Amino acid sequence: MSALVFRLRNVPEEEADEVRALLTEHAIDWYETTAGNWGIAMPGLWVNDDTQLPRARELIDSYQRERRDLQRQHHEREKLSGNAPTLMQRLTEQPLKVAGIVLFCLFILYISINPFLRLIGYGL
């Protein structure tokens, strides 16, 4: 029986390619499902034989630990060299998006609090 071994939703294509290659390299029989036409199905990598699941999971976990460590090292190097983007740099890259998100949050806050303010006589 087949078993899901790796979810592909929100996974960078580079990482997905490396996991596919890892499974193939270790002779694990797998197949891939997509999100479908409307993007609501579960995209993922599945092993055809669930007896291979523990080995596949072990390989993927090991790969992800190595990838995590490399990404952390890369980020630390960027921070030390001063090339890592700061919060202000990220905010100034997309000021309209940031303003829209802040306005949306304020709107939700207003909708959430206004009924209670009306109860005590301070309604807006």
Short mmCIF file of C-alpha atoms in Angstrom, two decimals:
data_model
loop_
_atom_site.label_atom_id
_atom_site.label_comp_id
_atom_site.label_asym_id
_atom_site.label_seq_id
_atom_site.Cartn_x
_atom_site.Cartn_y
_atom_site.Cartn_z
CA MET A 1 0.00 0.00 0.00
CA SER A 2 1.30 3.47 -0.82
CA ALA A 3 2.13 6.04 1.85
CA LEU A 4 2.79 9.79 1.81
CA VAL A 5 6.43 10.47 2.56
CA PHE A 6 6.90 14.16 1.66
CA ARG A 7 4.37 16.99 1.26
CA LEU A 8 5.19 19.37 -1.58
CA ARG A 9 2.91 22.31 -0.69
CA ASN A 10 5.02 25.48 -0.18
CA VAL A 11 8.27 23.59 -0.82
CA PRO A 12 10.86 25.32 -3.03
CA GLU A 13 11.30 23.54 -6.36
CA GLU A 14 15.03 23.09 -5.67
CA GLU A 15 14.31 21.19 -2.46
CA ALA A 16 11.61 19.07 -4.12
CA ASP A 17 14.02 18.16 -6.93
CA GLU A 18 16.69 17.15 -4.43
CA VAL A 19 14.25 14.94 -2.49
CA ARG A 20 13.10 13.29 -5.74
CA ALA A 21 16.73 12.61 -6.67
CA LEU A 22 17.46 11.28 -3.18
CA LEU A 23 14.61 8.78 -3.35
CA THR A 24 15.60 7.67 -6.84
CA GLU A 25 19.28 7.38 -5.89
CA HIS A 26 18.43 5.02 -3.02
CA ALA A 27 16.15 2.86 -5.20
CA ILE A 28 12.96 3.80 -3.38
CA ASP A 29 9.93 3.30 -5.62
CA TRP A 30 7.95 6.57 -5.45
CA TYR A 31 5.42 8.63 -7.36
CA GLU A 32 4.20 12.21 -7.21
CA THR A 33 0.77 13.77 -6.93
CA THR A 34 -0.02 17.37 -7.88
CA ALA A 35 -2.34 19.91 -6.32
CA GLY A 36 -4.82 19.31 -9.13
CA ASN A 37 -6.57 21.79 -11.38
CA TRP A 38 -7.84 23.97 -8.54
CA GLY A 39 -4.88 23.56 -6.23
CA ILE A 40 -6.85 21.91 -3.42
CA ALA A 41 -5.47 18.37 -3.53
CA MET A 42 -2.37 17.32 -1.57
CA PRO A 43 0.77 17.60 -3.69
CA GLY A 44 3.30 15.14 -2.42
CA LEU A 45 5.73 12.33 -2.92
CA TRP A 46 4.47 8.85 -2.10
CA VAL A 47 6.24 5.53 -1.74
CA ASN A 48 4.54 2.63 -3.51
CA ASP A 49 5.48 0.11 -0.85
CA ASP A 50 4.87 1.20 2.73
CA THR A 51 7.66 -1.09 3.92
CA GLN A 52 10.04 1.42 2.29
CA LEU A 53 8.48 4.29 4.24
CA PRO A 54 10.82 4.17 7.29
CA ARG A 55 13.94 4.19 5.08
CA ALA A 56 12.55 7.01 2.91
CA ARG A 57 11.57 9.02 5.98
CA GLU A 58 15.05 8.50 7.47
CA LEU A 59 16.72 9.70 4.26
CA ILE A 60 14.49 12.76 3.97
CA ASP A 61 14.92 13.68 7.65
CA SER A 62 18.70 13.44 7.30
CA TYR A 63 18.61 15.54 4.13
CA GLN A 64 16.46 18.19 5.79
CA ARG A 65 18.76 18.41 8.81
CA GLU A 66 21.74 18.99 6.49
CA ARG A 67 19.77 21.56 4.47
CA ARG A 68 18.70 23.37 7.67
CA ASP A 69 22.29 23.54 8.91
CA LEU A 70 23.53 24.86 5.55
CA GLN A 71 20.81 27.52 5.45
CA ARG A 72 21.63 28.62 9.00
CA GLN A 73 25.32 28.86 8.18
CA HIS A 74 24.53 30.86 5.06
CA HIS A 75 22.31 33.24 7.04
CA GLU A 76 24.98 33.71 9.71
CA ARG A 77 27.57 34.53 7.03
CA GLU A 78 25.15 37.05 5.50
CA LYS A 79 24.56 38.65 8.90
CA LEU A 80 28.27 38.88 9.65
CA SER A 81 29.03 40.43 6.26
CA GLY A 82 26.15 42.89 6.63
CA ASN A 83 24.29 41.59 3.57
CA ALA A 84 21.33 40.07 5.42
CA PRO A 85 18.20 42.17 4.87
CA THR A 86 16.90 43.97 7.94
CA LEU A 87 13.25 44.40 8.87
CA MET A 88 13.27 48.01 7.68
CA GLN A 89 14.77 47.00 4.32
CA ARG A 90 12.07 44.40 3.85
CA LEU A 91 9.35 46.88 4.80
CA THR A 92 10.64 49.50 2.39
CA GLU A 93 10.85 46.99 -0.49
CA GLN A 94 7.04 46.73 -0.64
CA PRO A 95 5.56 49.77 1.14
CA LEU A 96 2.09 49.42 -0.42
CA LYS A 97 1.82 45.80 0.65
CA VAL A 98 2.91 46.68 4.20
CA ALA A 99 0.46 49.61 4.34
CA GLY A 100 -2.34 47.37 3.09
CA ILE A 101 -1.63 44.72 5.71
CA VAL A 102 -1.49 47.31 8.50
CA LEU A 103 -4.77 48.88 7.34
CA PHE A 104 -6.41 45.47 7.13
CA CYS A 105 -5.27 44.64 10.68
CA LEU A 106 -6.62 47.96 11.95
CA PHE A 107 -9.94 47.28 10.20
CA ILE A 108 -10.21 43.84 11.83
CA LEU A 109 -9.35 45.39 15.19
CA TYR A 110 -12.05 48.04 14.70
CA ILE A 111 -14.67 45.45 13.76
CA SER A 112 -13.70 43.32 16.76
CA ILE A 113 -13.73 46.10 19.35
CA ASN A 114 -16.53 48.38 18.11
CA PRO A 115 -19.48 46.27 19.42
CA PHE A 116 -18.01 46.33 22.93
CA LEU A 117 -17.37 50.08 22.75
CA ARG A 118 -21.02 50.60 21.73
CA LEU A 119 -22.16 48.61 24.76
CA ILE A 120 -20.39 51.03 27.11
CA GLY A 121 -21.40 54.12 25.15
CA TYR A 122 -18.18 54.93 23.31
CA GLY A 123 -19.20 53.61 19.88
CA LEU A 124 -17.65 55.16 16.79
#
